[in-house]
Amino acid sequence: MDAFKTIIFCGRNNIPLRGRHDDDPTNESLQGNFQALLYFRIDSGDEVLQNHLENSSPNATYISKTIQIELITTVGKYILGGLSREIRESKYFSILADEAADISNKENMSIALRFVDRNKKIREEFVGFHLCEEGTSGRAIKEMIENAVTDLGLSLDDCRGQCYDGAGNMAGRLNGASSLIANNKHEKAIYVHCMSHRLNLCVADSCSLQLVKNMMTTVRKLSEFFNNSPKRQQHLVEKIKEQLPDNNHRVLINACRTRWVARIDGMDRIVEMLLPVASALEDISMNRGGDENWNIDSRNDAQSLLNAITFQFIVAIVVVRHILDLTRPLTLKLQRKEIDLVKAKEEISLLKNALADMRRDIDARHHILYDEAVTLAASIGVQPSMPRVVQRQVHRANVPAPTPESHYRINLTTPFLDHCSQHIERRFQDEVYSCYKGPYITPSVMLDNLASWKDNVRQFCDYYRRDIPNVGGLEAELVMWERLWRDRQNGGVAADIPDRISEALAVVDQQAFCNIYTIE
């Protein structure tokens, strides 16, 4: 029991069992973490453990590396066994999987299951890494997922959803793992591409414009230049205190390669602190700033970055930041665990409309952004300009324009906005899955769609007819469900009406509304 408790303690606190050594448990300097913790228990007064280790033969102490692995395996099986029982009790579940390479560069598949537990809480539980020994083809991944589910004592007949990335081996219509699983007598296991990942792909594709890529690269280099050196960072802080005394921020944000929200925040921070950033770069490049003595590498890098802060860079960061800021609310909401499909579609529609409104009024909206860029550039002594037009140009936009403002409208704002709109429209087309109609049972959504919510729910129930526990009583439940929440709304308690499935699950009476509970 002491060994198991120690194993669990190490796991919960992310402590490796062996550490740097595991050669001699009796020698304090050669003990592993697991063994050292056992002897620490002895020092704390555990006489039973002390008697066992002192009086047992060396091959019967059960603290060797082999035994540690067996203990870990036993604890893992116990945890998965309990998890399996909870999921079987819940009955229905969804699969989430993604590929990841380990430290030895071998491909692994991480698998998690999503379900509603006995306390009506939506849970996502990691169930293991599985080595892709047969490769990463759709068929190999499909077999791996099926084996993992079977090993947990579950059946894919109860799987109601699959969530993977958009790679061909996962999402392909013919040979993707999702299609192979659904076509293998599990058609109710609907594949859903993670919406947050879709939005990230839209933004990433839109930022493939050369002018935008150059701006993003400069933003990343600026953050790395200051964040990777305490000395340079301190000089930036002093400049911020001197020139922007009321500013609450003191550091630049590193531009994360995968989280686009971090990139948007990074651009916001550059725009906010461009004056002290440029001043700090100038000081470092000129080898000045109090008693500072900057080395040649810092001076050269600072001069290079200072040269990169051109009017073109300033216009690009102002325009791109504004357009991507429109995507921020949707990005953050799509990352919430309990967001409903109806809510997600509403948020996507809002974003599409916002981008369409900007496109219709592109001249006026661009003029506002251009004026902001001119003002920002003037603060650091940069004058409006545009690149010269040459006969043949492949590395940047080359459409002739009479003025800098029109040049950036034609070559930056309009194409970037169009790219965003086109990619979002392509990746977020209206879904046709019947499962998307189920969330209309959510009270707030139902009250906003009184004329159509029952038809949507009926279509959902027709598709999942075998899962509905009392089909004959469905119509009566729908009538009573609507009456329940309309009465609450008319009674002045609209604030208590759930607007998400997770909230509705917490208040629904499973006995009185068995069908609605199953739908949710």
Short mmCIF file of C-alpha atoms in Angstrom, two decimals:
data_model
loop_
_atom_site.label_atom_id
_atom_site.label_comp_id
_atom_site.label_asym_id
_atom_site.label_seq_id
_atom_site.Cartn_x
_atom_site.Cartn_y
_atom_site.Cartn_z
CA MET A 1 0.00 0.00 0.00
CA ASP A 2 2.88 2.40 0.79
CA ALA A 3 4.36 1.73 -2.66
CA PHE A 4 1.04 2.41 -4.39
CA LYS A 5 0.56 5.65 -2.47
CA THR A 6 4.06 6.75 -3.44
CA ILE A 7 3.43 5.90 -7.11
CA ILE A 8 0.21 7.95 -7.06
CA PHE A 9 1.96 10.84 -5.28
CA CYS A 10 4.67 10.95 -7.95
CA GLY A 11 2.09 10.85 -10.72
CA ARG A 12 -0.05 13.63 -9.29
CA ASN A 13 2.97 15.88 -8.79
CA ASN A 14 4.67 15.08 -12.11
CA ILE A 15 7.72 13.55 -10.40
CA PRO A 16 9.73 10.93 -12.35
CA LEU A 17 10.05 7.74 -10.33
CA ARG A 18 13.75 7.21 -10.96
CA GLY A 19 15.12 10.70 -11.39
CA ARG A 20 18.84 10.83 -12.14
CA HIS A 21 19.72 7.60 -10.27
CA ASP A 22 18.14 4.32 -9.29
CA ASP A 23 21.19 2.18 -8.63
CA ASP A 24 21.31 1.51 -4.88
CA PRO A 25 18.26 2.12 -2.64
CA THR A 26 20.44 1.94 0.50
CA ASN A 27 22.75 4.71 -0.72
CA GLU A 28 21.02 8.10 -0.44
CA SER A 29 23.02 9.61 -3.32
CA LEU A 30 22.09 6.72 -5.66
CA GLN A 31 18.39 6.44 -4.83
CA GLY A 32 15.66 7.18 -7.34
CA ASN A 33 12.78 9.48 -6.40
CA PHE A 34 10.44 6.57 -5.68
CA GLN A 35 12.94 4.89 -3.37
CA ALA A 36 13.91 8.17 -1.70
CA LEU A 37 10.25 8.89 -0.91
CA LEU A 38 9.88 5.44 0.68
CA TYR A 39 12.85 6.10 2.96
CA PHE A 40 11.44 9.53 3.70
CA ARG A 41 8.30 7.76 4.97
CA ILE A 42 10.53 5.66 7.20
CA ASP A 43 12.20 8.80 8.58
CA SER A 44 8.70 10.12 9.32
CA GLY A 45 7.91 7.11 11.49
CA ASP A 46 6.56 4.37 9.22
CA GLU A 47 7.78 1.37 11.24
CA VAL A 48 5.95 -1.24 9.14
CA LEU A 49 7.73 -0.09 5.97
CA GLN A 50 11.04 0.10 7.83
CA ASN A 51 10.68 -3.45 9.11
CA HIS A 52 9.81 -4.69 5.63
CA LEU A 53 12.83 -3.10 3.91
CA GLU A 54 15.30 -4.02 6.66
CA ASN A 55 14.25 -7.64 7.20
CA SER A 56 13.25 -8.74 3.69
CA SER A 57 15.72 -10.42 1.38
CA PRO A 58 17.08 -8.15 -1.41
CA ASN A 59 14.87 -9.84 -4.02
CA ALA A 60 11.71 -9.41 -1.92
CA THR A 61 11.72 -5.69 -1.10
CA TYR A 62 9.56 -4.99 -4.19
CA ILE A 63 11.03 -1.57 -4.91
CA SER A 64 13.10 -2.40 -8.01
CA LYS A 65 12.66 -0.82 -11.44
CA THR A 66 10.70 -3.85 -12.66
CA ILE A 67 8.30 -3.68 -9.74
CA GLN A 68 7.87 0.06 -10.24
CA ILE A 69 6.72 -0.56 -13.82
CA GLU A 70 4.31 -3.25 -12.63
CA LEU A 71 2.91 -0.86 -9.99
CA ILE A 72 2.43 1.89 -12.58
CA THR A 73 0.66 -0.57 -14.89
CA THR A 74 -1.58 -1.76 -12.06
CA VAL A 75 -2.53 1.79 -11.05
CA GLY A 76 -3.20 2.66 -14.70
CA LYS A 77 -5.48 -0.35 -15.12
CA TYR A 78 -7.35 0.57 -11.94
CA ILE A 79 -7.92 4.15 -13.14
CA LEU A 80 -9.03 3.03 -16.60
CA GLY A 81 -11.29 0.39 -15.07
CA GLY A 82 -13.10 3.01 -13.00
CA LEU A 83 -13.33 5.30 -16.01
CA SER A 84 -14.71 2.49 -18.15
CA ARG A 85 -17.43 1.77 -15.58
CA GLU A 86 -18.46 5.44 -15.56
CA ILE A 87 -18.68 5.56 -19.35
CA ARG A 88 -20.67 2.33 -19.53
CA GLU A 89 -23.03 3.78 -16.96
CA SER A 90 -23.39 6.89 -19.13
CA LYS A 91 -23.67 4.60 -22.22
CA TYR A 92 -22.94 7.12 -24.97
CA PHE A 93 -19.56 8.71 -25.63
CA SER A 94 -17.48 10.48 -28.27
CA ILE A 95 -13.90 9.89 -29.36
CA LEU A 96 -11.21 12.58 -29.58
CA ALA A 97 -7.85 11.64 -31.07
CA ASP A 98 -4.73 13.32 -32.39
CA GLU A 99 -1.26 12.30 -33.48
CA ALA A 100 1.87 13.33 -31.59
CA ALA A 101 5.55 12.40 -31.87
CA ASP A 102 7.40 11.39 -28.70
CA ILE A 103 10.98 12.28 -27.77
CA SER A 104 12.29 9.41 -29.90
CA ASN A 105 10.37 10.81 -32.90
CA LYS A 106 7.96 7.87 -32.99
CA GLU A 107 4.37 8.61 -33.93
CA ASN A 108 1.78 8.08 -31.19
CA MET A 109 -1.98 8.47 -31.11
CA SER A 110 -3.44 10.20 -28.06
CA ILE A 111 -7.05 9.16 -27.38
CA ALA A 112 -9.58 10.83 -25.12
CA LEU A 113 -13.26 10.11 -24.52
CA ARG A 114 -16.02 12.67 -23.93
CA PHE A 115 -19.15 11.72 -21.99
CA VAL A 116 -21.68 12.90 -19.42
CA ASP A 117 -21.10 11.40 -15.96
CA ARG A 118 -23.60 10.49 -13.28
CA ASN A 119 -23.42 14.02 -11.89
CA LYS A 120 -24.54 15.41 -15.28
CA LYS A 121 -21.12 16.93 -15.90
CA ILE A 122 -19.55 16.94 -19.36
CA ARG A 123 -16.13 15.33 -19.06
CA GLU A 124 -13.23 14.74 -21.41
CA GLU A 125 -10.87 12.05 -20.11
CA PHE A 126 -7.52 11.03 -21.57
CA VAL A 127 -7.33 7.24 -21.87
CA GLY A 128 -3.86 6.65 -23.29
CA PHE A 129 -1.14 6.95 -25.89
CA HIS A 130 -0.97 4.24 -28.53
CA LEU A 131 2.14 3.70 -30.64
CA CYS A 132 1.39 3.80 -34.38
CA GLU A 133 3.28 0.58 -35.14
CA GLU A 134 1.30 -0.08 -38.33
CA GLY A 135 1.75 3.43 -39.67
CA THR A 136 -0.57 6.43 -39.84
CA SER A 137 -2.86 5.45 -42.69
CA GLY A 138 -6.58 5.88 -42.17
CA ARG A 139 -7.11 2.12 -41.90
CA ALA A 140 -4.29 1.65 -39.38
CA ILE A 141 -5.61 4.49 -37.19
CA LYS A 142 -9.16 3.16 -37.46
CA GLU A 143 -8.05 -0.28 -36.21
CA MET A 144 -6.04 1.31 -33.42
CA ILE A 145 -9.04 3.34 -32.22
CA GLU A 146 -11.33 0.30 -32.40
CA ASN A 147 -8.84 -1.77 -30.37
CA ALA A 148 -8.44 1.00 -27.78
CA VAL A 149 -12.21 1.26 -27.30
CA THR A 150 -12.57 -2.53 -27.08
CA ASP A 151 -9.74 -2.77 -24.52
CA LEU A 152 -11.71 -0.38 -22.31
CA GLY A 153 -14.69 -2.73 -22.41
CA LEU A 154 -16.72 -0.29 -24.51
CA SER A 155 -18.53 -0.73 -27.79
CA LEU A 156 -18.36 1.53 -30.83
CA ASP A 157 -22.10 0.93 -31.18
CA ASP A 158 -22.45 3.49 -28.37
CA CYS A 159 -20.10 6.02 -29.98
CA ARG A 160 -21.97 9.12 -31.11
CA GLY A 161 -19.16 11.38 -32.23
CA GLN A 162 -15.62 11.53 -33.59
CA CYS A 163 -13.44 14.63 -33.33
CA TYR A 164 -10.10 14.75 -35.13
CA ASP A 165 -8.09 17.29 -37.11
CA GLY A 166 -8.65 17.82 -40.82
CA ALA A 167 -5.76 15.69 -42.10
CA GLY A 168 -6.64 13.31 -44.91
CA ASN A 169 -5.84 10.15 -42.93
CA MET A 170 -8.33 11.27 -40.25
CA ALA A 171 -11.04 13.14 -42.16
CA GLY A 172 -10.83 11.77 -45.71
CA ARG A 173 -14.22 10.85 -47.14
CA LEU A 174 -13.05 7.53 -48.60
CA ASN A 175 -10.08 6.25 -46.60
CA GLY A 176 -10.02 8.54 -43.56
CA ALA A 177 -10.29 6.90 -40.14
CA SER A 178 -13.55 8.75 -39.41
CA SER A 179 -15.20 7.48 -42.62
CA LEU A 180 -13.97 3.92 -42.15
CA ILE A 181 -15.38 3.83 -38.61
CA ALA A 182 -18.71 5.36 -39.65
CA ASN A 183 -19.03 3.04 -42.64
CA ASN A 184 -18.30 -0.02 -40.53
CA LYS A 185 -21.83 -0.24 -39.07
CA HIS A 186 -21.25 2.81 -36.85
CA GLU A 187 -22.95 5.51 -38.91
CA LYS A 188 -24.13 7.32 -35.77
CA ALA A 189 -20.49 8.12 -34.91
CA ILE A 190 -20.61 11.51 -36.65
CA TYR A 191 -17.26 13.11 -37.52
CA VAL A 192 -16.87 16.73 -36.43
CA HIS A 193 -13.75 18.70 -37.30
CA CYS A 194 -12.81 20.81 -34.27
CA MET A 195 -14.29 24.25 -35.00
CA SER A 196 -11.56 26.12 -33.15
CA HIS A 197 -8.95 24.32 -35.25
CA ARG A 198 -10.90 25.19 -38.39
CA LEU A 199 -10.85 28.87 -37.48
CA ASN A 200 -7.11 28.71 -36.81
CA LEU A 201 -6.63 27.20 -40.27
CA CYS A 202 -8.70 30.00 -41.81
CA VAL A 203 -6.52 32.63 -40.16
CA ALA A 204 -3.31 30.78 -41.03
CA ASP A 205 -4.30 30.48 -44.68
CA SER A 206 -5.24 34.17 -44.83
CA CYS A 207 -1.87 35.16 -43.39
CA SER A 208 -0.03 33.52 -46.29
CA LEU A 209 0.08 36.88 -48.13
CA GLN A 210 3.73 37.87 -48.42
CA LEU A 211 3.25 41.33 -46.93
CA VAL A 212 1.41 39.83 -43.96
CA LYS A 213 4.01 37.07 -43.50
CA ASN A 214 6.80 39.66 -43.43
CA MET A 215 4.95 41.67 -40.79
CA MET A 216 4.32 38.56 -38.66
CA THR A 217 8.00 37.63 -38.87
CA THR A 218 9.03 41.09 -37.66
CA VAL A 219 6.56 40.90 -34.75
CA ARG A 220 8.01 37.55 -33.70
CA LYS A 221 11.60 38.81 -33.94
CA LEU A 222 10.77 41.92 -31.91
CA SER A 223 9.29 39.89 -29.07
CA GLU A 224 12.19 37.43 -29.11
CA PHE A 225 14.78 40.24 -29.18
CA PHE A 226 13.55 41.72 -25.90
CA ASN A 227 12.16 38.62 -24.16
CA ASN A 228 15.33 36.57 -24.64
CA SER A 229 17.55 39.10 -22.88
CA PRO A 230 16.90 40.45 -19.34
CA LYS A 231 19.22 43.37 -20.07
CA ARG A 232 17.35 44.43 -23.23
CA GLN A 233 14.00 43.80 -21.55
CA GLN A 234 14.94 46.07 -18.64
CA HIS A 235 15.90 48.84 -21.03
CA LEU A 236 12.51 48.48 -22.75
CA VAL A 237 10.76 48.70 -19.37
CA GLU A 238 12.61 51.94 -18.60
CA LYS A 239 11.54 53.38 -21.95
CA ILE A 240 7.92 52.40 -21.31
CA LYS A 241 7.97 54.09 -17.89
CA GLU A 242 9.49 57.20 -19.44
CA GLN A 243 7.28 57.52 -22.53
CA LEU A 244 4.08 55.69 -21.52
CA PRO A 245 3.88 56.09 -17.74
CA ASP A 246 0.21 55.07 -17.59
CA ASN A 247 0.73 51.88 -19.59
CA ASN A 248 -0.02 48.66 -17.68
CA HIS A 249 2.04 46.37 -19.92
CA ARG A 250 5.79 45.95 -19.72
CA VAL A 251 6.63 42.99 -21.98
CA LEU A 252 5.96 41.95 -25.57
CA ILE A 253 4.03 38.75 -26.23
CA ASN A 254 5.77 35.92 -28.03
CA ALA A 255 3.98 35.04 -31.28
CA CYS A 256 2.92 31.41 -30.76
CA ARG A 257 3.09 29.29 -33.91
CA THR A 258 -0.20 27.46 -33.22
CA ARG A 259 -2.37 29.68 -30.99
CA TRP A 260 -3.52 32.54 -33.18
CA VAL A 261 -5.04 34.37 -30.24
CA ALA A 262 -1.49 34.80 -28.93
CA ARG A 263 -0.44 36.22 -32.30
CA ILE A 264 -3.29 38.73 -32.21
CA ASP A 265 -2.31 39.70 -28.67
CA GLY A 266 1.30 40.05 -29.84
CA MET A 267 0.28 42.50 -32.56
CA ASP A 268 -1.90 44.45 -30.12
CA ARG A 269 1.06 44.80 -27.77
CA ILE A 270 3.40 46.06 -30.55
CA VAL A 271 0.89 48.72 -31.64
CA GLU A 272 0.39 49.78 -28.03
CA MET A 273 4.12 50.08 -27.26
CA LEU A 274 5.63 50.94 -30.65
CA LEU A 275 7.13 54.25 -29.44
CA PRO A 276 9.17 52.80 -26.53
CA VAL A 277 10.06 49.75 -28.64
CA ALA A 278 11.49 51.93 -31.41
CA SER A 279 13.28 54.14 -28.86
CA ALA A 280 14.86 51.14 -27.15
CA LEU A 281 16.00 49.71 -30.49
CA GLU A 282 17.54 53.05 -31.44
CA ASP A 283 19.40 53.29 -28.12
CA ILE A 284 20.77 49.78 -28.46
CA SER A 285 21.79 50.23 -32.10
CA MET A 286 23.58 53.51 -31.24
CA ASN A 287 25.17 51.93 -28.14
CA ARG A 288 23.66 54.42 -25.75
CA GLY A 289 21.24 54.45 -22.85
CA GLY A 290 22.80 55.45 -19.57
CA ASP A 291 25.67 53.20 -18.50
CA GLU A 292 24.73 50.44 -20.93
CA ASN A 293 27.42 48.92 -23.09
CA TRP A 294 25.71 46.88 -25.80
CA ASN A 295 27.62 44.11 -27.59
CA ILE A 296 27.98 44.11 -31.35
CA ASP A 297 25.37 41.38 -31.92
CA SER A 298 22.72 43.29 -29.97
CA ARG A 299 23.54 46.48 -31.83
CA ASN A 300 23.34 44.80 -35.24
CA ASP A 301 20.08 43.00 -34.42
CA ALA A 302 18.56 46.21 -33.08
CA GLN A 303 19.49 48.11 -36.23
CA SER A 304 18.05 45.35 -38.40
CA LEU A 305 14.76 45.42 -36.50
CA LEU A 306 14.66 49.20 -36.57
CA ASN A 307 15.04 49.08 -40.35
CA ALA A 308 12.15 46.59 -40.52
CA ILE A 309 9.74 49.01 -38.79
CA THR A 310 8.79 50.72 -42.03
CA PHE A 311 5.54 52.42 -42.96
CA GLN A 312 4.58 49.24 -44.81
CA PHE A 313 5.06 47.25 -41.59
CA ILE A 314 2.98 49.75 -39.59
CA VAL A 315 0.08 49.73 -42.07
CA ALA A 316 0.16 45.93 -42.21
CA ILE A 317 0.08 45.45 -38.45
CA VAL A 318 -2.76 47.98 -38.00
CA VAL A 319 -4.92 46.45 -40.76
CA VAL A 320 -4.26 42.78 -39.97
CA ARG A 321 -4.66 43.34 -36.25
CA HIS A 322 -8.06 44.98 -36.79
CA ILE A 323 -9.39 42.22 -39.04
CA LEU A 324 -8.09 39.40 -36.84
CA ASP A 325 -9.52 41.13 -33.78
CA LEU A 326 -12.92 40.45 -35.35
CA THR A 327 -12.16 36.72 -35.07
CA ARG A 328 -11.03 36.89 -31.42
CA PRO A 329 -14.49 36.49 -29.76
CA LEU A 330 -15.28 33.45 -31.90
CA THR A 331 -11.85 31.92 -31.27
CA LEU A 332 -12.23 32.22 -27.51
CA LYS A 333 -15.81 30.91 -27.49
CA LEU A 334 -14.98 27.92 -29.69
CA GLN A 335 -12.29 26.89 -27.20
CA ARG A 336 -14.86 26.51 -24.43
CA LYS A 337 -15.54 22.89 -23.58
CA GLU A 338 -19.32 23.22 -23.31
CA ILE A 339 -20.19 25.39 -26.31
CA ASP A 340 -23.24 24.08 -28.22
CA LEU A 341 -23.39 23.64 -31.97
CA VAL A 342 -26.28 26.09 -32.34
CA LYS A 343 -24.34 28.73 -30.41
CA ALA A 344 -21.24 28.03 -32.48
CA LYS A 345 -23.16 28.47 -35.74
CA GLU A 346 -24.61 31.74 -34.47
CA GLU A 347 -21.14 33.05 -33.62
CA ILE A 348 -19.80 31.98 -37.01
CA SER A 349 -22.69 33.77 -38.72
CA LEU A 350 -21.89 36.94 -36.74
CA LEU A 351 -18.27 36.83 -37.89
CA LYS A 352 -19.27 36.28 -41.52
CA ASN A 353 -21.63 39.24 -41.35
CA ALA A 354 -19.00 41.48 -39.73
CA LEU A 355 -16.49 40.68 -42.47
CA ALA A 356 -19.14 41.22 -45.16
CA ASP A 357 -20.07 44.61 -43.68
CA MET A 358 -16.43 45.68 -43.75
CA ARG A 359 -16.06 44.53 -47.35
CA ARG A 360 -19.12 46.53 -48.47
CA ASP A 361 -17.74 49.66 -46.80
CA ILE A 362 -14.11 48.96 -47.61
CA ASP A 363 -13.16 52.51 -48.67
CA ALA A 364 -14.36 54.18 -45.46
CA ARG A 365 -13.11 51.39 -43.17
CA HIS A 366 -9.69 51.35 -44.82
CA HIS A 367 -9.45 55.14 -44.56
CA ILE A 368 -9.95 54.93 -40.78
CA LEU A 369 -7.28 52.24 -40.45
CA TYR A 370 -4.88 54.12 -42.73
CA ASP A 371 -5.26 57.29 -40.64
CA GLU A 372 -4.49 55.23 -37.52
CA ALA A 373 -1.36 53.88 -39.21
CA VAL A 374 -0.24 57.39 -40.27
CA THR A 375 -0.65 58.66 -36.70
CA LEU A 376 1.22 55.68 -35.28
CA ALA A 377 4.03 56.11 -37.81
CA ALA A 378 4.32 59.83 -37.05
CA SER A 379 4.92 59.01 -33.37
CA ILE A 380 8.22 57.35 -34.29
CA GLY A 381 9.16 59.68 -37.14
CA VAL A 382 8.18 57.43 -40.08
CA GLN A 383 6.61 59.12 -43.10
CA PRO A 384 3.88 57.58 -45.30
CA SER A 385 5.32 55.81 -48.32
CA MET A 386 4.68 52.92 -50.67
CA PRO A 387 6.98 50.46 -52.45
CA ARG A 388 7.99 51.39 -55.94
CA VAL A 389 6.33 49.50 -58.78
CA VAL A 390 8.66 47.44 -60.97
CA GLN A 391 8.04 45.59 -64.20
CA ARG A 392 8.19 42.11 -62.66
CA GLN A 393 7.62 41.42 -58.98
CA VAL A 394 6.90 38.04 -57.37
CA HIS A 395 7.67 38.61 -53.68
CA ARG A 396 5.13 41.34 -52.92
CA ALA A 397 1.98 43.01 -54.26
CA ASN A 398 2.67 45.02 -57.39
CA VAL A 399 -0.64 46.65 -58.37
CA PRO A 400 -0.09 50.31 -59.36
CA ALA A 401 -1.83 52.96 -57.23
CA PRO A 402 -1.73 56.79 -57.26
CA THR A 403 -1.36 57.28 -53.48
CA PRO A 404 -0.05 55.30 -50.52
CA GLU A 405 -3.56 55.02 -49.08
CA SER A 406 -4.99 53.50 -52.23
CA HIS A 407 -1.91 51.29 -52.63
CA TYR A 408 -2.46 49.62 -49.26
CA ARG A 409 -6.21 49.37 -49.82
CA ILE A 410 -5.65 47.55 -53.12
CA ASN A 411 -2.64 45.45 -52.12
CA LEU A 412 -3.31 44.73 -48.43
CA THR A 413 -6.70 45.47 -46.87
CA THR A 414 -8.92 44.22 -49.68
CA PRO A 415 -7.05 40.97 -50.51
CA PHE A 416 -6.49 40.09 -46.85
CA LEU A 417 -10.15 40.67 -46.02
CA ASP A 418 -11.23 38.65 -49.05
CA HIS A 419 -8.89 35.81 -48.10
CA CYS A 420 -10.35 35.70 -44.57
CA SER A 421 -13.93 35.74 -45.83
CA GLN A 422 -13.33 33.07 -48.46
CA HIS A 423 -11.54 30.68 -46.12
CA ILE A 424 -14.15 31.07 -43.38
CA GLU A 425 -16.96 30.55 -45.89
CA ARG A 426 -15.27 27.44 -47.26
CA ARG A 427 -14.42 25.84 -43.92
CA PHE A 428 -17.66 26.80 -42.15
CA GLN A 429 -20.32 25.82 -44.63
CA ASP A 430 -23.84 25.13 -43.34
CA GLU A 431 -23.75 21.66 -41.85
CA VAL A 432 -26.36 19.09 -42.85
CA TYR A 433 -25.91 16.61 -40.01
CA SER A 434 -29.08 15.79 -38.15
CA CYS A 435 -27.13 15.84 -34.89
CA TYR A 436 -26.76 19.63 -35.27
CA LYS A 437 -30.51 19.95 -34.68
CA GLY A 438 -30.42 18.37 -31.22
CA PRO A 439 -29.18 21.50 -29.37
CA TYR A 440 -32.48 23.22 -30.18
CA ILE A 441 -33.68 21.49 -27.01
CA THR A 442 -31.60 24.01 -25.02
CA PRO A 443 -34.16 26.25 -23.24
CA SER A 444 -32.82 29.63 -24.40
CA VAL A 445 -32.44 28.39 -27.99
CA MET A 446 -35.90 26.85 -27.85
CA LEU A 447 -37.50 30.11 -26.65
CA ASP A 448 -35.76 32.02 -29.46
CA ASN A 449 -37.09 29.54 -32.05
CA LEU A 450 -40.58 28.66 -30.82
CA ALA A 451 -41.93 28.14 -34.33
CA SER A 452 -39.25 25.70 -35.49
CA TRP A 453 -37.55 24.05 -32.51
CA LYS A 454 -39.89 21.03 -32.35
CA ASP A 455 -39.38 20.20 -36.02
CA ASN A 456 -35.61 20.33 -35.53
CA VAL A 457 -35.78 18.08 -32.48
CA ARG A 458 -38.10 15.64 -34.27
CA GLN A 459 -35.61 15.34 -37.13
CA PHE A 460 -32.88 14.69 -34.58
CA CYS A 461 -34.99 12.00 -32.88
CA ASP A 462 -35.85 10.34 -36.20
CA TYR A 463 -32.15 9.94 -36.91
CA TYR A 464 -31.40 8.61 -33.41
CA ARG A 465 -34.71 6.77 -33.00
CA ARG A 466 -33.12 3.63 -31.52
CA ASP A 467 -31.48 5.73 -28.79
CA ILE A 468 -34.69 7.44 -27.60
CA PRO A 469 -35.95 5.56 -24.51
CA ASN A 470 -39.68 6.41 -24.87
CA VAL A 471 -40.57 7.38 -28.43
CA GLY A 472 -44.29 7.22 -27.69
CA GLY A 473 -44.04 9.86 -24.98
CA LEU A 474 -41.77 12.22 -26.93
CA GLU A 475 -44.49 14.61 -28.14
CA ALA A 476 -45.89 15.05 -24.64
CA GLU A 477 -42.42 15.72 -23.26
CA LEU A 478 -41.78 18.39 -25.89
CA VAL A 479 -45.05 20.13 -24.98
CA MET A 480 -44.27 20.04 -21.26
CA TRP A 481 -40.65 21.11 -21.81
CA GLU A 482 -41.74 24.20 -23.73
CA ARG A 483 -44.45 25.02 -21.16
CA LEU A 484 -41.93 24.68 -18.29
CA TRP A 485 -39.53 27.26 -19.69
CA ARG A 486 -42.17 29.60 -21.11
CA ASP A 487 -43.74 29.81 -17.66
CA ARG A 488 -40.37 30.60 -16.13
CA GLN A 489 -39.75 33.25 -18.75
CA ASN A 490 -43.17 34.82 -18.17
CA GLY A 491 -42.61 34.61 -14.44
CA GLY A 492 -39.66 36.97 -14.60
CA VAL A 493 -36.86 34.45 -14.04
CA ALA A 494 -35.37 34.68 -17.54
CA ALA A 495 -31.88 35.00 -16.01
CA ASP A 496 -32.17 31.40 -14.76
CA ILE A 497 -32.97 29.95 -18.19
CA PRO A 498 -30.03 27.78 -19.38
CA ASP A 499 -28.35 28.88 -22.59
CA ARG A 500 -26.01 25.88 -22.90
CA ILE A 501 -26.50 22.13 -22.93
CA SER A 502 -24.26 21.72 -19.88
CA GLU A 503 -26.49 24.07 -17.85
CA ALA A 504 -29.67 22.36 -19.05
CA LEU A 505 -28.25 18.96 -18.03
CA ALA A 506 -27.76 20.22 -14.50
CA VAL A 507 -31.46 21.07 -14.05
CA VAL A 508 -33.36 18.54 -16.17
CA ASP A 509 -35.33 15.89 -14.27
CA GLN A 510 -34.05 12.61 -15.72
CA GLN A 511 -37.14 10.68 -14.59
CA ALA A 512 -39.77 13.14 -15.79
CA PHE A 513 -37.99 14.03 -19.04
CA CYS A 514 -36.13 10.83 -19.94
CA ASN A 515 -36.20 11.52 -23.69
CA ILE A 516 -34.99 15.10 -23.34
CA TYR A 517 -32.22 14.01 -20.97
CA THR A 518 -31.06 11.46 -23.56
CA ILE A 519 -31.18 14.07 -26.34
CA GLU A 520 -29.08 16.46 -24.29
#
